[in-house]
Amino acid sequence: MTNDKGIFIKNIYYMLSYVFQLLKQSNYESVAAEEFDKVQDLFAAILAKGVAKQLKQGLYREYVTQHETLSVMRGKLDMTETIKNRIQRKQKLACEFDELSENNLFNQILKTTMHYLVRDKGVTNEHKAALNKMLIFFDGVDLLEPSSIAWRRIHYQRNNKNYEMLLNICYFVLDGMLQTTEKGDYKMATFSDEHMARLYEKFILEYYRQHHTYLSEARAAQVKWDLQGENDESMIRFLPVMQTDIFLRLKEKVLILDAKYYGRTLQKQFDKYTLHSGNVYQIFTYVKNQDKANTGNVAGMLLYAKTEEDSTPDCVFNMGGNQIGAKTLDLNKDFKLIAAQLDTIAEQFFGKVEVN
C-alpha cells in the first residue's frame, strides 16, 4: 500500500517539499527516491536525515533555569531553601542560575517524536535503526508527554530557524497521528484530515508562488467587506474576517481559490448530490466583495482534494457576472499530473503565460 486516505504517500512528500524548501536540498535526495508504504515511515525518513544534519551543526542550546545546592554561590540565592539547609545543619547554598542546555523544548520534541516512531510497526527497520542512532545523542534530553506539549510556546529566531521544518514534521506525528488507546498507551493512526487539509492548502499556495512568478500577487489575503456609506468602526469589528486560502492576481484580474480537503466532497440532500452549500456561499461572498465595481475580473474556485467517491465536481458558473466554480485535484496521480492541473486552472483564467 503506497497511499494514505487515497493519496500517494510520495505526493505527501512533494507537498511537504513545497511548504518546506529544506526538503529540496541535496541531503534529502535519497528520501525523494524512496517508496513508502506508510506515511509515518516517510516522516521517520525525513527526521532521520534532518536530525543527522542538525547533529553535525550542533543541537540548539538555550538558557534553562537550574536549581542546585552548592558549596559556593552561583547566580541568585534561594533564601527559603538556604534557610532550610541551615536548619538541617547543611552548610550548602541553594542557588538558582541560568545555564546553556540542550534539554529544551525544541530537542525534547525531537526526541519524543523519534521515541514513538521507533516503536511503531509502520516504520521500517532501516529507518528505526537510523533514528536509534540519533537518539544516543539525546541522552540528556527529557521525553515529553505528547498531549501536554505547548506547541504555541515555540518561537523561531536566527539560532533555531533550521528546526522549523523538523518540528512541523513532529507536529504532524504527535498531534496529527498519535492517539491514546483505552489502556492509556499510544498508537499511530492515519494522518489526520485536519493536518492534511492545512498541508494541502499551504502546498497549493506555495506551488503558485514558486512556479507562476508572473503573478503580481500570490498570497493568503483578506477580502474587505463592500460596505456602503459611513460605518461605525466599533460595529464593523463584529463582521467575520474573510480570509482567503489562495489569492492570485495578475494586473486587474483576481482568482480566489479555496482549498477543501474532506472525507466526502459532496453533500447529499433529498437523494441528490450537491456541492457543500456553505462552501459555495463562502466563495461567492469573497468574490462579490472583492469585485466592488462589478467588473467581472474576479473569479472564485473551490478546489477539492479528490476522495474515493465516484462523482467529482468539475464545473464553472457565471454568477452575477463573475466566474465561480469547483474543481477536483486528484492527489492519487503522478505529481506531474497534479502540477498540470494547477497550471491549467491558472491558464484558464489568466490566459497562456510562460511558467517556471
CSV table of C-alpha atoms in Angstrom, one decimal:
chain,number,residue,atom,x,y,z
A,1,MET,CA,0.0,0.0,0.0
A,2,THR,CA,1.5,3.3,-1.1
A,3,ASN,CA,-1.2,5.7,-0.2
A,4,ASP,CA,-2.8,7.2,2.8
A,5,LYS,CA,-6.5,8.0,2.6
A,6,GLY,CA,-6.3,7.8,-1.2
A,7,ILE,CA,-3.2,10.0,-1.5
A,8,PHE,CA,0.1,8.7,-2.9
A,9,ILE,CA,2.5,9.0,0.1
A,10,LYS,CA,5.2,10.2,-2.4
A,11,ASN,CA,2.8,13.1,-3.2
A,12,ILE,CA,2.6,14.0,0.5
A,13,TYR,CA,6.4,14.3,0.3
A,14,TYR,CA,6.2,16.5,-2.7
A,15,MET,CA,3.6,18.7,-1.0
A,16,LEU,CA,5.9,19.0,2.1
A,17,SER,CA,8.8,19.9,-0.1
A,18,TYR,CA,6.9,22.9,-1.5
A,19,VAL,CA,5.9,24.1,2.0
A,20,PHE,CA,9.4,23.4,3.5
A,21,GLN,CA,12.1,24.3,1.0
A,22,LEU,CA,14.7,22.5,3.0
A,23,LEU,CA,13.4,19.2,1.6
A,24,LYS,CA,14.7,20.2,-1.8
A,25,GLN,CA,18.3,20.3,-0.6
A,26,SER,CA,20.7,17.6,-1.6
A,27,ASN,CA,20.8,15.6,1.7
A,28,TYR,CA,17.1,14.7,1.2
A,29,GLU,CA,17.6,13.3,-2.3
A,30,SER,CA,17.5,9.7,-1.1
A,31,VAL,CA,14.2,10.3,0.7
A,32,ALA,CA,12.7,11.6,-2.5
A,33,ALA,CA,13.8,8.5,-4.4
A,34,GLU,CA,12.3,6.0,-1.8
A,35,GLU,CA,8.9,4.3,-1.9
A,36,PHE,CA,6.9,4.3,1.3
A,37,ASP,CA,4.1,2.0,2.4
A,38,LYS,CA,3.1,4.1,5.5
A,39,VAL,CA,3.2,7.9,6.0
A,40,GLN,CA,4.8,7.5,9.4
A,41,ASP,CA,7.7,5.8,7.6
A,42,LEU,CA,8.1,8.8,5.4
A,43,PHE,CA,8.2,11.1,8.4
A,44,ALA,CA,10.8,8.8,10.1
A,45,ALA,CA,13.0,9.0,7.0
A,46,ILE,CA,12.8,12.8,6.9
A,47,LEU,CA,13.6,13.1,10.6
A,48,ALA,CA,16.5,10.7,10.3
A,49,LYS,CA,18.1,12.9,7.6
A,50,GLY,CA,17.2,16.2,9.2
A,51,VAL,CA,18.3,15.3,12.7
A,52,ALA,CA,21.6,13.8,11.4
A,53,LYS,CA,22.3,17.1,9.7
A,54,GLN,CA,21.4,19.1,12.9
A,55,LEU,CA,23.7,16.9,15.0
A,56,LYS,CA,26.6,17.8,12.7
A,57,GLN,CA,25.8,21.5,13.2
A,58,GLY,CA,25.2,21.0,16.9
A,59,LEU,CA,21.9,20.8,18.8
A,60,TYR,CA,20.3,24.0,19.6
A,61,ARG,CA,21.0,25.2,23.2
A,62,GLU,CA,19.2,27.9,25.2
A,63,TYR,CA,19.4,29.2,28.7
A,64,VAL,CA,17.4,27.0,31.1
A,65,THR,CA,16.9,27.9,34.8
A,66,GLN,CA,18.7,25.4,37.1
A,67,HIS,CA,18.1,24.9,40.8
A,68,GLU,CA,21.1,23.3,42.7
A,69,THR,CA,22.5,23.1,46.2
A,70,LEU,CA,26.2,24.2,46.0
A,71,SER,CA,29.1,24.9,48.3
A,72,VAL,CA,29.8,28.3,46.6
A,73,MET,CA,27.4,31.0,45.5
A,74,ARG,CA,26.3,30.9,41.8
A,75,GLY,CA,23.5,33.0,40.3
A,76,LYS,CA,20.8,34.0,42.7
A,77,LEU,CA,20.4,32.8,46.2
A,78,ASP,CA,17.2,30.9,47.0
A,79,MET,CA,16.8,32.2,50.6
A,80,THR,CA,13.9,29.9,51.6
A,81,GLU,CA,15.8,26.7,50.6
A,82,THR,CA,19.1,28.0,52.0
A,83,ILE,CA,17.4,28.6,55.4
A,84,LYS,CA,16.0,25.1,55.4
A,85,ASN,CA,19.6,23.8,54.7
A,86,ARG,CA,20.9,25.8,57.7
A,87,ILE,CA,18.2,24.4,60.0
A,88,GLN,CA,19.2,20.9,58.9
A,89,ARG,CA,22.8,21.9,59.6
A,90,LYS,CA,23.8,21.6,55.9
A,91,GLN,CA,26.5,24.1,55.0
A,92,LYS,CA,25.2,24.5,51.5
A,93,LEU,CA,23.7,27.3,49.4
A,94,ALA,CA,20.5,26.8,47.4
A,95,CYS,CA,21.2,28.6,44.1
A,96,GLU,CA,19.2,29.5,41.0
A,97,PHE,CA,21.1,30.2,37.8
A,98,ASP,CA,20.7,30.0,34.0
A,99,GLU,CA,22.8,27.6,32.1
A,100,LEU,CA,23.0,26.9,28.3
A,101,SER,CA,21.4,23.5,27.8
A,102,GLU,CA,20.4,21.1,25.1
A,103,ASN,CA,17.5,20.0,27.3
A,104,ASN,CA,15.0,22.5,25.9
A,105,LEU,CA,11.6,22.2,24.3
A,106,PHE,CA,13.0,22.0,20.7
A,107,ASN,CA,15.1,19.0,21.4
A,108,GLN,CA,12.6,17.4,23.7
A,109,ILE,CA,10.0,17.4,20.9
A,110,LEU,CA,12.5,15.9,18.5
A,111,LYS,CA,13.4,13.1,21.0
A,112,THR,CA,9.8,12.4,21.8
A,113,THR,CA,8.8,12.1,18.2
A,114,MET,CA,11.7,9.7,17.4
A,115,HIS,CA,10.9,7.7,20.5
A,116,TYR,CA,7.4,6.9,19.3
A,117,LEU,CA,8.4,6.4,15.7
A,118,VAL,CA,10.9,3.7,16.5
A,119,ARG,CA,8.1,1.8,18.4
A,120,ASP,CA,5.7,1.9,15.5
A,121,LYS,CA,5.1,-1.1,13.3
A,122,GLY,CA,4.6,1.2,10.2
A,123,VAL,CA,8.2,2.3,10.3
A,124,THR,CA,10.7,0.1,8.6
A,125,ASN,CA,13.7,-1.4,10.4
A,126,GLU,CA,16.1,0.6,8.3
A,127,HIS,CA,14.6,3.9,9.5
A,128,LYS,CA,14.2,2.7,13.1
A,129,ALA,CA,17.9,1.9,13.1
A,130,ALA,CA,18.7,5.4,11.8
A,131,LEU,CA,16.5,7.0,14.4
A,132,ASN,CA,18.0,4.9,17.2
A,133,LYS,CA,21.5,6.1,16.2
A,134,MET,CA,20.2,9.7,16.6
A,135,LEU,CA,18.6,9.0,20.0
A,136,ILE,CA,22.0,8.2,21.5
A,137,PHE,CA,22.9,11.9,21.2
A,138,PHE,CA,19.7,12.9,23.1
A,139,ASP,CA,20.6,11.1,26.3
A,140,GLY,CA,20.5,14.3,28.4
A,141,VAL,CA,17.2,15.5,26.9
A,142,ASP,CA,13.9,14.8,28.6
A,143,LEU,CA,10.9,12.9,27.0
A,144,LEU,CA,7.6,14.7,27.0
A,145,GLU,CA,4.0,13.6,27.4
A,146,PRO,CA,2.8,14.2,23.8
A,147,SER,CA,-0.6,15.5,24.9
A,148,SER,CA,1.0,18.2,27.1
A,149,ILE,CA,3.3,19.7,24.5
A,150,ALA,CA,2.8,23.5,24.4
A,151,TRP,CA,3.2,24.0,20.6
A,152,ARG,CA,2.3,27.7,20.9
A,153,ARG,CA,5.3,28.3,23.1
A,154,ILE,CA,7.6,27.6,20.1
A,155,HIS,CA,9.1,30.7,18.6
A,156,TYR,CA,11.8,30.7,15.9
A,157,GLN,CA,14.7,33.1,15.7
A,158,ARG,CA,18.0,33.1,13.9
A,159,ASN,CA,19.7,30.4,16.1
A,160,ASN,CA,16.9,27.8,15.8
A,161,LYS,CA,15.3,28.6,12.4
A,162,ASN,CA,16.6,25.4,10.9
A,163,TYR,CA,14.4,23.5,13.5
A,164,GLU,CA,11.2,24.8,11.9
A,165,MET,CA,10.7,22.1,9.3
A,166,LEU,CA,11.7,19.3,11.7
A,167,LEU,CA,9.3,20.4,14.4
A,168,ASN,CA,6.5,20.7,11.9
A,169,ILE,CA,7.1,17.1,11.0
A,170,CYS,CA,7.0,16.3,14.7
A,171,TYR,CA,3.7,18.2,14.9
A,172,PHE,CA,2.2,16.1,12.2
A,173,VAL,CA,3.3,12.9,14.0
A,174,LEU,CA,2.5,13.8,17.6
A,175,ASP,CA,-0.6,16.0,17.2
A,176,GLY,CA,-1.9,14.6,13.9
A,177,MET,CA,-1.3,10.9,14.1
A,178,LEU,CA,-0.6,9.7,17.7
A,179,GLN,CA,-3.7,8.6,19.5
A,180,THR,CA,-4.3,7.3,23.1
A,181,THR,CA,-5.6,3.8,23.4
A,182,GLU,CA,-8.1,2.6,26.1
A,183,LYS,CA,-5.2,1.4,28.2
A,184,GLY,CA,-3.6,4.8,28.1
A,185,ASP,CA,-0.8,3.8,25.7
A,186,TYR,CA,-0.2,5.5,22.4
A,187,LYS,CA,-0.6,4.2,18.9
A,188,MET,CA,-0.1,5.7,15.4
A,189,ALA,CA,-3.1,6.3,13.3
A,190,THR,CA,-3.6,7.7,9.8
A,191,PHE,CA,-2.6,11.2,9.0
A,192,SER,CA,-5.5,13.4,10.4
A,193,ASP,CA,-7.8,15.2,8.0
A,194,GLU,CA,-7.2,18.5,9.9
A,195,HIS,CA,-3.5,18.4,9.4
A,196,MET,CA,-3.8,17.1,5.8
A,197,ALA,CA,-6.2,20.0,5.0
A,198,ARG,CA,-3.7,22.5,6.2
A,199,LEU,CA,-0.8,20.9,4.2
A,200,TYR,CA,-3.0,20.8,1.1
A,201,GLU,CA,-3.8,24.5,1.4
A,202,LYS,CA,-0.2,25.6,2.0
A,203,PHE,CA,1.1,23.4,-0.9
A,204,ILE,CA,-1.3,25.0,-3.4
A,205,LEU,CA,-0.3,28.5,-2.4
A,206,GLU,CA,3.4,27.7,-2.5
A,207,TYR,CA,3.1,25.9,-5.9
A,208,TYR,CA,1.7,29.1,-7.4
A,209,ARG,CA,4.3,31.3,-5.7
A,210,GLN,CA,7.2,29.2,-7.0
A,211,HIS,CA,6.0,28.3,-10.5
A,212,HIS,CA,3.8,31.2,-11.5
A,213,THR,CA,6.1,34.1,-10.8
A,214,TYR,CA,4.5,36.3,-13.4
A,215,LEU,CA,1.6,36.8,-10.9
A,216,SER,CA,1.7,40.2,-9.2
A,217,GLU,CA,0.3,38.6,-6.0
A,218,ALA,CA,0.2,35.1,-4.7
A,219,ARG,CA,-0.7,35.0,-1.0
A,220,ALA,CA,-3.4,34.3,1.6
A,221,ALA,CA,-5.1,37.7,1.6
A,222,GLN,CA,-8.1,39.1,3.4
A,223,VAL,CA,-11.1,40.4,1.5
A,224,LYS,CA,-12.7,43.6,2.8
A,225,TRP,CA,-16.5,43.9,3.1
A,226,ASP,CA,-18.0,46.1,0.5
A,227,LEU,CA,-19.8,48.4,2.9
A,228,GLN,CA,-21.8,51.4,1.7
A,229,GLY,CA,-21.8,54.9,3.3
A,230,GLU,CA,-20.3,55.6,6.7
A,231,ASN,CA,-19.9,52.8,9.1
A,232,ASP,CA,-19.0,52.9,12.8
A,233,GLU,CA,-15.6,51.1,13.3
A,234,SER,CA,-16.8,49.7,16.6
A,235,MET,CA,-19.6,47.9,14.7
A,236,ILE,CA,-17.5,46.7,11.8
A,237,ARG,CA,-15.4,44.6,14.1
A,238,PHE,CA,-18.5,42.3,14.6
A,239,LEU,CA,-18.3,41.3,11.0
A,240,PRO,CA,-16.4,38.0,10.4
A,241,VAL,CA,-13.0,38.2,8.7
A,242,MET,CA,-13.0,37.0,5.1
A,243,GLN,CA,-9.6,35.2,5.0
A,244,THR,CA,-8.8,33.5,1.6
A,245,ASP,CA,-6.6,30.4,1.3
A,246,ILE,CA,-5.1,31.5,-2.0
A,247,PHE,CA,-5.4,34.9,-3.6
A,248,LEU,CA,-3.9,35.2,-7.1
A,249,ARG,CA,-3.6,38.5,-9.0
A,250,LEU,CA,-2.4,39.4,-12.5
A,251,LYS,CA,-2.9,43.1,-13.1
A,252,GLU,CA,-6.6,43.8,-12.8
A,253,LYS,CA,-7.6,40.1,-12.7
A,254,VAL,CA,-8.0,38.2,-9.4
A,255,LEU,CA,-8.6,34.5,-8.8
A,256,ILE,CA,-9.6,33.4,-5.3
A,257,LEU,CA,-9.0,29.7,-4.6
A,258,ASP,CA,-10.5,28.0,-1.5
A,259,ALA,CA,-8.7,24.6,-0.8
A,260,LYS,CA,-11.1,22.0,0.6
A,261,TYR,CA,-10.0,18.6,2.0
A,262,TYR,CA,-12.9,16.5,3.2
A,263,GLY,CA,-13.7,12.8,3.6
A,264,ARG,CA,-16.7,13.5,1.3
A,265,THR,CA,-16.6,16.1,-1.4
A,266,LEU,CA,-20.3,16.3,-2.0
A,267,GLN,CA,-23.3,16.6,0.3
A,268,LYS,CA,-26.5,14.5,-0.1
A,269,GLN,CA,-29.9,16.2,0.2
A,270,PHE,CA,-33.1,14.5,-0.9
A,271,ASP,CA,-31.2,11.8,-2.8
A,272,LYS,CA,-29.4,14.5,-4.7
A,273,TYR,CA,-25.6,15.1,-4.5
A,274,THR,CA,-24.6,18.8,-4.4
A,275,LEU,CA,-21.6,20.9,-3.5
A,276,HIS,CA,-21.4,21.8,0.2
A,277,SER,CA,-23.8,24.9,0.4
A,278,GLY,CA,-21.6,26.6,2.9
A,279,ASN,CA,-18.6,26.4,0.6
A,280,VAL,CA,-20.5,27.9,-2.3
A,281,TYR,CA,-21.9,30.8,-0.2
A,282,GLN,CA,-18.4,31.5,1.2
A,283,ILE,CA,-16.6,31.7,-2.2
A,284,PHE,CA,-19.5,33.7,-3.7
A,285,THR,CA,-19.2,36.2,-0.8
A,286,TYR,CA,-15.4,36.5,-1.2
A,287,VAL,CA,-15.7,37.2,-5.0
A,288,LYS,CA,-18.6,39.7,-4.8
A,289,ASN,CA,-17.0,41.7,-2.0
A,290,GLN,CA,-13.6,41.8,-3.8
A,291,ASP,CA,-15.2,42.8,-7.1
A,292,LYS,CA,-16.8,46.0,-5.7
A,293,ALA,CA,-17.0,47.7,-9.1
A,294,ASN,CA,-18.7,44.6,-10.7
A,295,THR,CA,-16.1,44.4,-13.4
A,296,GLY,CA,-16.2,40.6,-13.7
A,297,ASN,CA,-12.4,40.5,-13.3
A,298,VAL,CA,-12.7,38.5,-10.0
A,299,ALA,CA,-13.3,34.7,-10.1
A,300,GLY,CA,-13.6,32.1,-7.4
A,301,MET,CA,-12.8,28.4,-7.4
A,302,LEU,CA,-13.4,25.7,-4.8
A,303,LEU,CA,-10.5,23.3,-5.2
A,304,TYR,CA,-11.4,19.9,-3.6
A,305,ALA,CA,-9.0,17.1,-3.0
A,306,LYS,CA,-10.3,14.0,-4.7
A,307,THR,CA,-11.8,11.4,-2.4
A,308,GLU,CA,-12.7,7.8,-3.2
A,309,GLU,CA,-16.2,9.0,-4.3
A,310,ASP,CA,-17.1,8.3,-7.9
A,311,SER,CA,-18.6,11.7,-8.5
A,312,THR,CA,-16.2,14.6,-8.5
A,313,PRO,CA,-17.1,18.3,-9.2
A,314,ASP,CA,-15.7,20.0,-12.3
A,315,CYS,CA,-17.9,23.0,-13.1
A,316,VAL,CA,-17.8,26.7,-13.6
A,317,PHE,CA,-20.8,29.1,-13.4
A,318,ASN,CA,-21.4,32.7,-14.3
A,319,MET,CA,-22.9,34.1,-11.1
A,320,GLY,CA,-23.9,37.8,-11.5
A,321,GLY,CA,-21.1,38.4,-14.0
A,322,ASN,CA,-18.4,36.5,-12.1
A,323,GLN,CA,-16.9,33.1,-12.8
A,324,ILE,CA,-17.4,30.8,-9.7
A,325,GLY,CA,-16.9,27.1,-9.8
A,326,ALA,CA,-15.5,23.9,-8.3
A,327,LYS,CA,-12.7,21.6,-9.5
A,328,THR,CA,-11.1,18.4,-8.1
A,329,LEU,CA,-7.4,17.8,-7.6
A,330,ASP,CA,-6.5,14.1,-7.7
A,331,LEU,CA,-3.7,13.5,-5.2
A,332,ASN,CA,-3.6,9.9,-6.2
A,333,LYS,CA,-2.0,10.6,-9.5
A,334,ASP,CA,1.6,11.1,-10.7
A,335,PHE,CA,2.7,14.5,-9.3
A,336,LYS,CA,3.3,15.8,-12.8
A,337,LEU,CA,-0.4,15.5,-13.5
A,338,ILE,CA,-1.2,17.3,-10.3
A,339,ALA,CA,1.1,20.2,-11.3
A,340,ALA,CA,-0.5,20.2,-14.8
A,341,GLN,CA,-4.0,20.5,-13.2
A,342,LEU,CA,-2.8,23.6,-11.2
A,343,ASP,CA,-1.2,25.2,-14.2
A,344,THR,CA,-4.4,24.7,-16.2
A,345,ILE,CA,-6.6,26.4,-13.6
A,346,ALA,CA,-4.4,29.5,-13.7
A,347,GLU,CA,-4.2,29.4,-17.5
A,348,GLN,CA,-8.0,29.1,-18.0
A,349,PHE,CA,-8.4,32.4,-16.0
A,350,PHE,CA,-5.3,34.4,-16.6
A,351,GLY,CA,-4.5,33.1,-20.2
A,352,LYS,CA,-1.5,31.4,-21.5
A,353,VAL,CA,1.6,32.7,-19.7
A,354,GLU,CA,5.1,31.1,-19.6
A,355,VAL,CA,5.6,29.4,-16.2
A,356,ASN,CA,8.8,28.2,-14.5
